[in-house]
Tab-separated table of C-alpha atoms (C1' of nucleotides) in Angstrom:
chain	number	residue	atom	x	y	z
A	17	UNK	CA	-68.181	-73.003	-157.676
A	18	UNK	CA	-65.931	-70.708	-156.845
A	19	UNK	CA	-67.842	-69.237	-153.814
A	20	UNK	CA	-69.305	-70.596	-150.795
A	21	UNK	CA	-72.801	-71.231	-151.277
A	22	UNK	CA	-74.422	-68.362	-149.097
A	23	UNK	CA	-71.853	-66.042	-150.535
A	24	UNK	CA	-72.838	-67.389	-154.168
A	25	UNK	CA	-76.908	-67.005	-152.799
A	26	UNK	CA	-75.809	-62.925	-151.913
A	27	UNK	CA	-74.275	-62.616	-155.668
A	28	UNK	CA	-76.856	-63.896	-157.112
A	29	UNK	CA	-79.382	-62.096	-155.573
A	30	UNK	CA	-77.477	-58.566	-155.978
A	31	UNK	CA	-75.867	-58.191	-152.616
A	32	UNK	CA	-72.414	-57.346	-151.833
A	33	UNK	CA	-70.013	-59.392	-149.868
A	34	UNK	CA	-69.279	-57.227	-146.505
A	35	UNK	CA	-67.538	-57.779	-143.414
A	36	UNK	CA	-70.802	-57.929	-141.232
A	37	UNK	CA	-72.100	-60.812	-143.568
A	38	UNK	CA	-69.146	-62.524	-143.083
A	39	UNK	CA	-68.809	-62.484	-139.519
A	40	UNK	CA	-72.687	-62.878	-138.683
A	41	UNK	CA	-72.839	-66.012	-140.985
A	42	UNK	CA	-69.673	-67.424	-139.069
A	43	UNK	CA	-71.465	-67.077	-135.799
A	44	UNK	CA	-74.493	-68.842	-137.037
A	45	UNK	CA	-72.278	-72.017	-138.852
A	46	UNK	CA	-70.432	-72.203	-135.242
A	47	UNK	CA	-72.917	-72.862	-132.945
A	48	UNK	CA	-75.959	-74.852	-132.309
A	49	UNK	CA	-77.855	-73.003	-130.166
A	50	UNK	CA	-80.596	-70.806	-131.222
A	51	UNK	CA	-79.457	-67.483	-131.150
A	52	UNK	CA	-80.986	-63.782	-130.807
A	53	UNK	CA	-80.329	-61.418	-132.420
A	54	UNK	CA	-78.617	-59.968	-129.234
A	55	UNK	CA	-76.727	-62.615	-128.635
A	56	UNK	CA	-75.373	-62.455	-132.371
A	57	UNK	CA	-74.336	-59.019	-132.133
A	58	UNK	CA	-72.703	-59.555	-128.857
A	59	UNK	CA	-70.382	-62.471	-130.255
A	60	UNK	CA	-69.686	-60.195	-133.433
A	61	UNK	CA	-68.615	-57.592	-131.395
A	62	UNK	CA	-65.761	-59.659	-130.715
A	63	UNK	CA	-64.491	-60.340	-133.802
A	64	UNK	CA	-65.398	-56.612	-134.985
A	65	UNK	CA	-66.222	-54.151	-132.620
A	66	UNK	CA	-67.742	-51.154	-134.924
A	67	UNK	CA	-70.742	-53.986	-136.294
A	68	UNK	CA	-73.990	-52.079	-135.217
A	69	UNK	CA	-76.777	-53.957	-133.519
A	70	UNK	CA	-79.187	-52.602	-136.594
A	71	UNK	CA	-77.020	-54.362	-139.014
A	72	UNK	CA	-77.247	-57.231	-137.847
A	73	UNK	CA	-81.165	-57.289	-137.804
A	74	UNK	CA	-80.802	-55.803	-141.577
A	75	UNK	CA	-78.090	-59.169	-142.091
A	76	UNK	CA	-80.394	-61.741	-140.730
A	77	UNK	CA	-83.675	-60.005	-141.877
A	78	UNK	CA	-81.566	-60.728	-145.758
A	79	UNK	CA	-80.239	-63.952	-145.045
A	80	UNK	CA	-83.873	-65.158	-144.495
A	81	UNK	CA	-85.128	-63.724	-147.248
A	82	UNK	CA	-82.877	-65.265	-149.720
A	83	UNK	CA	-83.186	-68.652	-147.917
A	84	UNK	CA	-79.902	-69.333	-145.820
A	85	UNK	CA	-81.604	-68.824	-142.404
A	86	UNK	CA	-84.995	-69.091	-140.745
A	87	UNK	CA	-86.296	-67.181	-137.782
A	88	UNK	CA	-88.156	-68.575	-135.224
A	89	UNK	CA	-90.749	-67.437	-132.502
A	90	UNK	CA	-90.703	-69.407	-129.558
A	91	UNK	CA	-92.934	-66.755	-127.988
A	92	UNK	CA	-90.758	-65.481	-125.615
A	93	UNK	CA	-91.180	-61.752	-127.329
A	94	UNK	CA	-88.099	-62.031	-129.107
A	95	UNK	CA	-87.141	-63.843	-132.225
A	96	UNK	CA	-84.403	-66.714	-132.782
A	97	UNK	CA	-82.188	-67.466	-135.875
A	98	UNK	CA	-80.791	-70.491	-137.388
A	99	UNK	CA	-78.753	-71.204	-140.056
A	100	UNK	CA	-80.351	-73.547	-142.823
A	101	UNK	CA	-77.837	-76.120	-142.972
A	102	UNK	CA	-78.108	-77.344	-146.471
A	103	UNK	CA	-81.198	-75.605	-148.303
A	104	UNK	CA	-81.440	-77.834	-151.321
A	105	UNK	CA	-81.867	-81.138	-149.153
A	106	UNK	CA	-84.552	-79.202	-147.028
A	107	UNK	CA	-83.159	-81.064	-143.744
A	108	UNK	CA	-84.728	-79.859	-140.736
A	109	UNK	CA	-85.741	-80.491	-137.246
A	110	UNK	CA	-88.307	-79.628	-134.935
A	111	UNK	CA	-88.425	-78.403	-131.402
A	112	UNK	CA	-88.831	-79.126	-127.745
A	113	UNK	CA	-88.361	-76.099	-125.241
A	114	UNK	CA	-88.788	-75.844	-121.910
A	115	UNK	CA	-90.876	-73.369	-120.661
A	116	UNK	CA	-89.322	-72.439	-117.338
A	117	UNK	CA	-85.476	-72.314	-118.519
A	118	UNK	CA	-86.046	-71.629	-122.313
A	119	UNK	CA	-83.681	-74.659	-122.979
A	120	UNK	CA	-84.922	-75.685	-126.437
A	121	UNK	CA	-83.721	-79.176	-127.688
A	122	UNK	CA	-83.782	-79.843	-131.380
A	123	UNK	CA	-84.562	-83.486	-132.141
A	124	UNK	CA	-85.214	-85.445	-135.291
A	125	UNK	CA	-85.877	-88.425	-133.698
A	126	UNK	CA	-89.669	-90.297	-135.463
A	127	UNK	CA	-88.978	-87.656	-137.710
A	128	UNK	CA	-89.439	-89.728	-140.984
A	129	UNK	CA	-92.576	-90.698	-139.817
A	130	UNK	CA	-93.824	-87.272	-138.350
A	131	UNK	CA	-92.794	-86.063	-141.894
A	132	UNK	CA	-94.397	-88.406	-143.533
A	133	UNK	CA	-97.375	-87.713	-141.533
A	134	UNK	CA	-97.416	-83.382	-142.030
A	135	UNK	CA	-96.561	-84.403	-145.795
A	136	UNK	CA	-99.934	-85.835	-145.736
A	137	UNK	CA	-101.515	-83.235	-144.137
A	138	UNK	CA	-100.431	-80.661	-145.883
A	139	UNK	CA	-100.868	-81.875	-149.230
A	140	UNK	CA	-104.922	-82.757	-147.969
A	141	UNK	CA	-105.152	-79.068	-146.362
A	142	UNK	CA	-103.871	-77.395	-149.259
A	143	UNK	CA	-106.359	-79.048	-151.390
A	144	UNK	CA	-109.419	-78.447	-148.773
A	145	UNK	CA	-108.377	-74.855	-147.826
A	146	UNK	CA	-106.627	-73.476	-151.018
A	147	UNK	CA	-103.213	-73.083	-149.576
A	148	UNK	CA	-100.370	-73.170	-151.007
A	149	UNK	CA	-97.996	-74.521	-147.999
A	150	UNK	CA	-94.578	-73.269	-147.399
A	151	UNK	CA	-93.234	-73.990	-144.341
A	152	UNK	CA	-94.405	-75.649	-141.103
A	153	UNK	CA	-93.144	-75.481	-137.359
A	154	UNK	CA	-93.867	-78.310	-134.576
A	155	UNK	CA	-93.445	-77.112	-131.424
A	156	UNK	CA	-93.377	-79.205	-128.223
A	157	UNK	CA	-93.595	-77.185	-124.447
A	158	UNK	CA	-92.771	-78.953	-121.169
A	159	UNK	CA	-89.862	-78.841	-118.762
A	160	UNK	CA	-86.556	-80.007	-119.044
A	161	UNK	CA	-85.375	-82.831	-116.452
A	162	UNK	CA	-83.409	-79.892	-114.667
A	163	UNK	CA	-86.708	-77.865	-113.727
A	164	UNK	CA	-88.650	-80.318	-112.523
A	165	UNK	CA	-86.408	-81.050	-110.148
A	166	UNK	CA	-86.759	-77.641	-108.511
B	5	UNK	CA	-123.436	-75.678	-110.243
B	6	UNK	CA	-124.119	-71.722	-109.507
B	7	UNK	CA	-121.775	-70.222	-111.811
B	8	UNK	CA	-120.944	-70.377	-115.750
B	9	UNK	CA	-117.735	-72.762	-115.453
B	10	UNK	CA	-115.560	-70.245	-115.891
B	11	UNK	CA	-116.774	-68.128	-112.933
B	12	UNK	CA	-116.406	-71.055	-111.093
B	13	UNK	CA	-112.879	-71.331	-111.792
B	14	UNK	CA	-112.053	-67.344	-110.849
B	15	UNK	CA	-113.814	-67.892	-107.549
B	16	UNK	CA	-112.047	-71.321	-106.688
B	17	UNK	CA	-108.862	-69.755	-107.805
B	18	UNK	CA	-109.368	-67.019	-105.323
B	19	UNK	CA	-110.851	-63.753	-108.492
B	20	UNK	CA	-113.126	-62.047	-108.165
B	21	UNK	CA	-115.857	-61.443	-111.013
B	22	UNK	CA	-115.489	-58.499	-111.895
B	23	UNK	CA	-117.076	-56.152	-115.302
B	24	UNK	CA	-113.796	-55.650	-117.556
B	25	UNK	CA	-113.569	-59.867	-117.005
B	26	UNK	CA	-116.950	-60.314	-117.833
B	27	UNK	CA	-116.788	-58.138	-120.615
B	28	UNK	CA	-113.467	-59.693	-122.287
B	29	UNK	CA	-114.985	-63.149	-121.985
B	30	UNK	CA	-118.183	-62.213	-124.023
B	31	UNK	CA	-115.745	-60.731	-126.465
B	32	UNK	CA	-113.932	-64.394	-126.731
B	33	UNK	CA	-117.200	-66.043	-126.972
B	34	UNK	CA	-118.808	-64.407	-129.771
B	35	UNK	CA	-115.980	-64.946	-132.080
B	36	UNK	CA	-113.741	-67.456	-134.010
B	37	UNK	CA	-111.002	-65.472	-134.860
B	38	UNK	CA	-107.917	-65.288	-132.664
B	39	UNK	CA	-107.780	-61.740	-131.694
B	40	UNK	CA	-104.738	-59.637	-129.745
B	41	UNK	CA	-104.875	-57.749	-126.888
B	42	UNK	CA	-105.483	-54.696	-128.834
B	43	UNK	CA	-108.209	-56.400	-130.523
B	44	UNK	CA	-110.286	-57.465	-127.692
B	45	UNK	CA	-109.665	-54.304	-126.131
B	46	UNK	CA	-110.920	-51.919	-129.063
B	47	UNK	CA	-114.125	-54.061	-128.658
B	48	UNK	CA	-114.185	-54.075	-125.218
B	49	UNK	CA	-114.666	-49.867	-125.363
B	50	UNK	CA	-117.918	-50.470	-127.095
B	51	UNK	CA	-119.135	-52.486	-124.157
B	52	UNK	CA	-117.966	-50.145	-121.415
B	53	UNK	CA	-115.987	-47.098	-122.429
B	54	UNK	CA	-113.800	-47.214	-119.444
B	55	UNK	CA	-112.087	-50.212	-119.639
B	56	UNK	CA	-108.031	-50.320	-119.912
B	57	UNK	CA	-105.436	-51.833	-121.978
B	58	UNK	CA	-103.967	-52.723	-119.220
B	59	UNK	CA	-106.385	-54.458	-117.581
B	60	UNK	CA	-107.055	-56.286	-120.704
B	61	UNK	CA	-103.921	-57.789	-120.475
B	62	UNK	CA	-103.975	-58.371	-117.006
B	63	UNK	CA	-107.457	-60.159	-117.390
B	64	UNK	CA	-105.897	-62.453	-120.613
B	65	UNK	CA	-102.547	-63.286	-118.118
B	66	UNK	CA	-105.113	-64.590	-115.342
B	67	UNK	CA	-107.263	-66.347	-117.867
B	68	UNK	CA	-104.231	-67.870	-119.219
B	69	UNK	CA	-102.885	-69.157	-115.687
B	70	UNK	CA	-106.114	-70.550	-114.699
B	71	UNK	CA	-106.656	-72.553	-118.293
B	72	UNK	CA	-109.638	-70.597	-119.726
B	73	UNK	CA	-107.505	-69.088	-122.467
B	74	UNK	CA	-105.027	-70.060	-124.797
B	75	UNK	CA	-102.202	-67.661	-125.622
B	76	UNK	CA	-100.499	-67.901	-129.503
B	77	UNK	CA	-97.873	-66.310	-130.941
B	78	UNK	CA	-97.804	-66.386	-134.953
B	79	UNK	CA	-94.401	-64.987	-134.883
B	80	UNK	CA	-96.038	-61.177	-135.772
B	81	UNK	CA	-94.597	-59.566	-132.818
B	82	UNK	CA	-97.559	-59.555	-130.956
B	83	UNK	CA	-99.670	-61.963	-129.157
B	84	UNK	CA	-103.444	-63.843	-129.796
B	85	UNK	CA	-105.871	-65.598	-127.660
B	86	UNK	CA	-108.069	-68.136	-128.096
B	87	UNK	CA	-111.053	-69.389	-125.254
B	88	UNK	CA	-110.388	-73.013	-124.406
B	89	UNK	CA	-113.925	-74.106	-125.218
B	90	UNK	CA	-114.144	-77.042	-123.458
B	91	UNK	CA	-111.005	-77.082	-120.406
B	92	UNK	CA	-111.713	-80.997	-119.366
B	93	UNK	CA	-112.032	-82.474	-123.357
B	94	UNK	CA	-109.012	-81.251	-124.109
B	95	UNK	CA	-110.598	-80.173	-127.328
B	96	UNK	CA	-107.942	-78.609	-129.605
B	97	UNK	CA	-106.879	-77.888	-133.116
B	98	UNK	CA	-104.272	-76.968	-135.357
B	99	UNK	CA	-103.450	-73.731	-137.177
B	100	UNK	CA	-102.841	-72.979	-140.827
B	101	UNK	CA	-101.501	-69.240	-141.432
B	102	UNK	CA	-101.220	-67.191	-144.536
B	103	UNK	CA	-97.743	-65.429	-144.550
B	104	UNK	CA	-99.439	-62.437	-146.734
B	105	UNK	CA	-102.232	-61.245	-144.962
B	106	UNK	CA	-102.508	-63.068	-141.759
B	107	UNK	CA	-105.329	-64.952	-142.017
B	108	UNK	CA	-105.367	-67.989	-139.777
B	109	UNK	CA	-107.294	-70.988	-140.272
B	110	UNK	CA	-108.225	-73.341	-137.286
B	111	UNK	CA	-108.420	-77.145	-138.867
B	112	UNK	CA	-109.554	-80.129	-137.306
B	113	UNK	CA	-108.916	-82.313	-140.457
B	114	UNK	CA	-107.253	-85.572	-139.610
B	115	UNK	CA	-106.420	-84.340	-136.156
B	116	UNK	CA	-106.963	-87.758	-134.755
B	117	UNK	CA	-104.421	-89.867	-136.776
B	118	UNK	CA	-102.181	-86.495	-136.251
B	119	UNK	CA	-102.925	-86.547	-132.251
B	120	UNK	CA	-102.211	-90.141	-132.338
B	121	UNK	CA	-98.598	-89.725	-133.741
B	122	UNK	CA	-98.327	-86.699	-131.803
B	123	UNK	CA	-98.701	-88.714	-128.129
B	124	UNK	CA	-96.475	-91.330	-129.462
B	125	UNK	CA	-93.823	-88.805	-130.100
B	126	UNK	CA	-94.450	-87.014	-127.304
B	127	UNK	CA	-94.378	-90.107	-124.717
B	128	UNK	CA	-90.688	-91.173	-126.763
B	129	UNK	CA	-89.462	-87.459	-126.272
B	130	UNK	CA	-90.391	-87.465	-122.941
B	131	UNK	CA	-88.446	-91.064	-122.607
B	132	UNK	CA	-85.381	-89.432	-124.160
B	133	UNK	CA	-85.099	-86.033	-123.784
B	134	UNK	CA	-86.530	-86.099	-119.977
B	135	UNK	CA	-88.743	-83.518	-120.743
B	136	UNK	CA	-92.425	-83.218	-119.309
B	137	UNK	CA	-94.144	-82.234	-122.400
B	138	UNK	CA	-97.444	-79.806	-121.292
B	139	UNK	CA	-98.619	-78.605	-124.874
B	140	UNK	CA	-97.413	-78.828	-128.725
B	141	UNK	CA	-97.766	-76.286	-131.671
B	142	UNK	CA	-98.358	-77.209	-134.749
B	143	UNK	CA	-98.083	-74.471	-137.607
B	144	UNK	CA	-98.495	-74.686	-140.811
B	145	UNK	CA	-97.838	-71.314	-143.207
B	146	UNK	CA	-98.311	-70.543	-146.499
B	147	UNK	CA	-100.151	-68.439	-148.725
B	148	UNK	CA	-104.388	-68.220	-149.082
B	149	UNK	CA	-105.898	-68.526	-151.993
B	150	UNK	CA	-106.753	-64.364	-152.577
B	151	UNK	CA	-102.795	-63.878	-151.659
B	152	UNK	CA	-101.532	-66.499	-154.459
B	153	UNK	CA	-103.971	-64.579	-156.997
B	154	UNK	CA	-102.532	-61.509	-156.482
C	1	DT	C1'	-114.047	-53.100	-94.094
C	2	DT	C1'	-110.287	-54.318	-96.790
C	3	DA	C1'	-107.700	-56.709	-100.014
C	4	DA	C1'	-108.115	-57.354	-104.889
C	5	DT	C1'	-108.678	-54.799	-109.058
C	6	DT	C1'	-108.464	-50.946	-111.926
C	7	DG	C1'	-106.794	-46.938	-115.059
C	8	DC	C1'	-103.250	-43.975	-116.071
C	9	DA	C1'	-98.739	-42.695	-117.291
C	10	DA	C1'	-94.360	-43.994	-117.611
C	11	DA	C1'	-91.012	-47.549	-118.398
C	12	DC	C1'	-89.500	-51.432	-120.878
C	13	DG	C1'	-87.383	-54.521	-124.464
C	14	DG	C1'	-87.054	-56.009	-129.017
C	15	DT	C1'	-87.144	-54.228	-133.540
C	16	DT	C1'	-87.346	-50.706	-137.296
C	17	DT	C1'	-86.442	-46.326	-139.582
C	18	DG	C1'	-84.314	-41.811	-141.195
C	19	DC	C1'	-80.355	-40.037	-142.395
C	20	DA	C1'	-75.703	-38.776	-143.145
C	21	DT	C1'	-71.356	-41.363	-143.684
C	22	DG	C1'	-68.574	-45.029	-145.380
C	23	DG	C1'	-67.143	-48.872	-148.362
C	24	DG	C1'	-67.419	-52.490	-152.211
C	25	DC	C1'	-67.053	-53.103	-156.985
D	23	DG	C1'	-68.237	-42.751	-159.224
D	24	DC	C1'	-72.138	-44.992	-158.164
D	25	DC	C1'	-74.851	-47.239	-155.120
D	26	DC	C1'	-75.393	-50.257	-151.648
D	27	DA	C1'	-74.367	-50.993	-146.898
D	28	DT	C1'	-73.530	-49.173	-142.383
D	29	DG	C1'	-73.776	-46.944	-137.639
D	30	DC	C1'	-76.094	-43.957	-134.801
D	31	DA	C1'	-79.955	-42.010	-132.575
D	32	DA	C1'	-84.516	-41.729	-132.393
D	33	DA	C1'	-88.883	-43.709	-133.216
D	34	DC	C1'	-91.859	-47.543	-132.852
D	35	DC	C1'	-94.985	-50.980	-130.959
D	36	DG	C1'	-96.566	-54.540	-127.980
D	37	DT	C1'	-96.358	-55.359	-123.280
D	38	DT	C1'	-95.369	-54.563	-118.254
D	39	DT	C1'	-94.977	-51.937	-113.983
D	40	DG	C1'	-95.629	-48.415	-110.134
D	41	DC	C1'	-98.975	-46.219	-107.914
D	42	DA	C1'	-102.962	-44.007	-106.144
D	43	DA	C1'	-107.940	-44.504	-106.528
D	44	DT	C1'	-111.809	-47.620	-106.801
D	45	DT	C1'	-114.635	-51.608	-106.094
D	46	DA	C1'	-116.438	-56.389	-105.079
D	47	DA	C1'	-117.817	-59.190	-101.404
DNA sequence: TTAATTGCAAACGGTTTGCATGGGC
DNA sequence: GCCCATGCAAACCGTTTGCAATTAA
């Protein structure tokens, strides 16, 4: 393969290879956090100051669409991106967050069994409601050790 | 007991009863669909014309704080409630969205073998993460059975 | 009486859009 | 050269806030 996957993903679905891409996909395979979109176009500005705030929305609003990152809600009005780490093994996680602090932990601890578990589910609710399931999120709320301490 | 329960809980919490409140808890009670703020305010004018948006929101924040309502975010950029029906049961369910046109789905479908792994997950993410948990989401989306037709 | 509650208008913050310019292939 | 991609400013939309007027108890 001569390209990177995500850059072979853009090909293949008709898009071109730009600088914004590049640098807004870097960003995402560098950290672990769970970014903003703010906070994405504030690190890119570093690497390339003329990136505009509404192409980055327009680059992550693309990269979700042809599968390479998923946006979450963690219903603090503003939305949060991560990068799918490997797509075809459909590894994931789910999430704790604190409430106070907005600290959100990813763990994948019990997750074969949770899995296991929503597999279940959601092959039995697709039958009884006529969905067809695509995704799923499992949020937990609470505090972090930190804030109950204060 | 003088009061419905939820009066009860405004007056102990220091409220006051008050018409818009009244009026935006009827709204939650005649209904199984988890409505916004614009929502429950577009049927509040039909009750009493003079009623605010802002109050509307102010009345869902209190109702929130003192556990009468349930506040959900489906990741469309704008907020839904749900009345707690029963605060001391702990009743609750799960949610099954359709990524097309909205529609959301409460199921109660093997919640109890869910719950069960849920607490156990809970109580070892609480061991190892130090987190307090208060609540959990779970989400399933996908598409309804009209939106896969079409 | 009097502090809590309300409606209005304006502000706010995240996100989207229109449009003319710029850049990949 | 042809489009797609981009930056900018302005619009957008759900939600919050400041404030003066009103209202429940």
């Amino acid at each position: 393969m001569r390209y990177p996957w995500w850059q072979h993903r853009l090909y293949k679905a008709g898009y071109r290879l730009t600088n914004p891409r590049q640098v807004v996909i870097n960003i995402l395979k560098n950290t672990d956090k769970h970014l903003s979109a703010e906070d994405i176009y504030v690190d890119s500005l570093k690497i390339n100051s003329s990136i505009g705030l509404t192409t980055v929305y327009r680059t992550l609003d693309l990269f979700q669409q042809i599968g390479i990152v998923q946006k979450f809600d963690f219903g603090e009005g503003k939305a949060r991106y991560e990068l799918i780490k490997n797509p075809i093994k459909k590894e994931h996680h789910h999430h704790i967050i604190c409430v106070k602090c907005k600290e959100i932990v990813d763990y994948t601890d019990f997750l074969n069994e949770e899995l296991e578990l929503i597999n279940k589910t959601e092959k039995a609710l697709s039958e009884k409601y006529q969905f067809k399931i695509l995704h799923h999120t499992v949020h937990f709320y609470g505090m972090c050790s930190k804030c109950q301490a204060t």
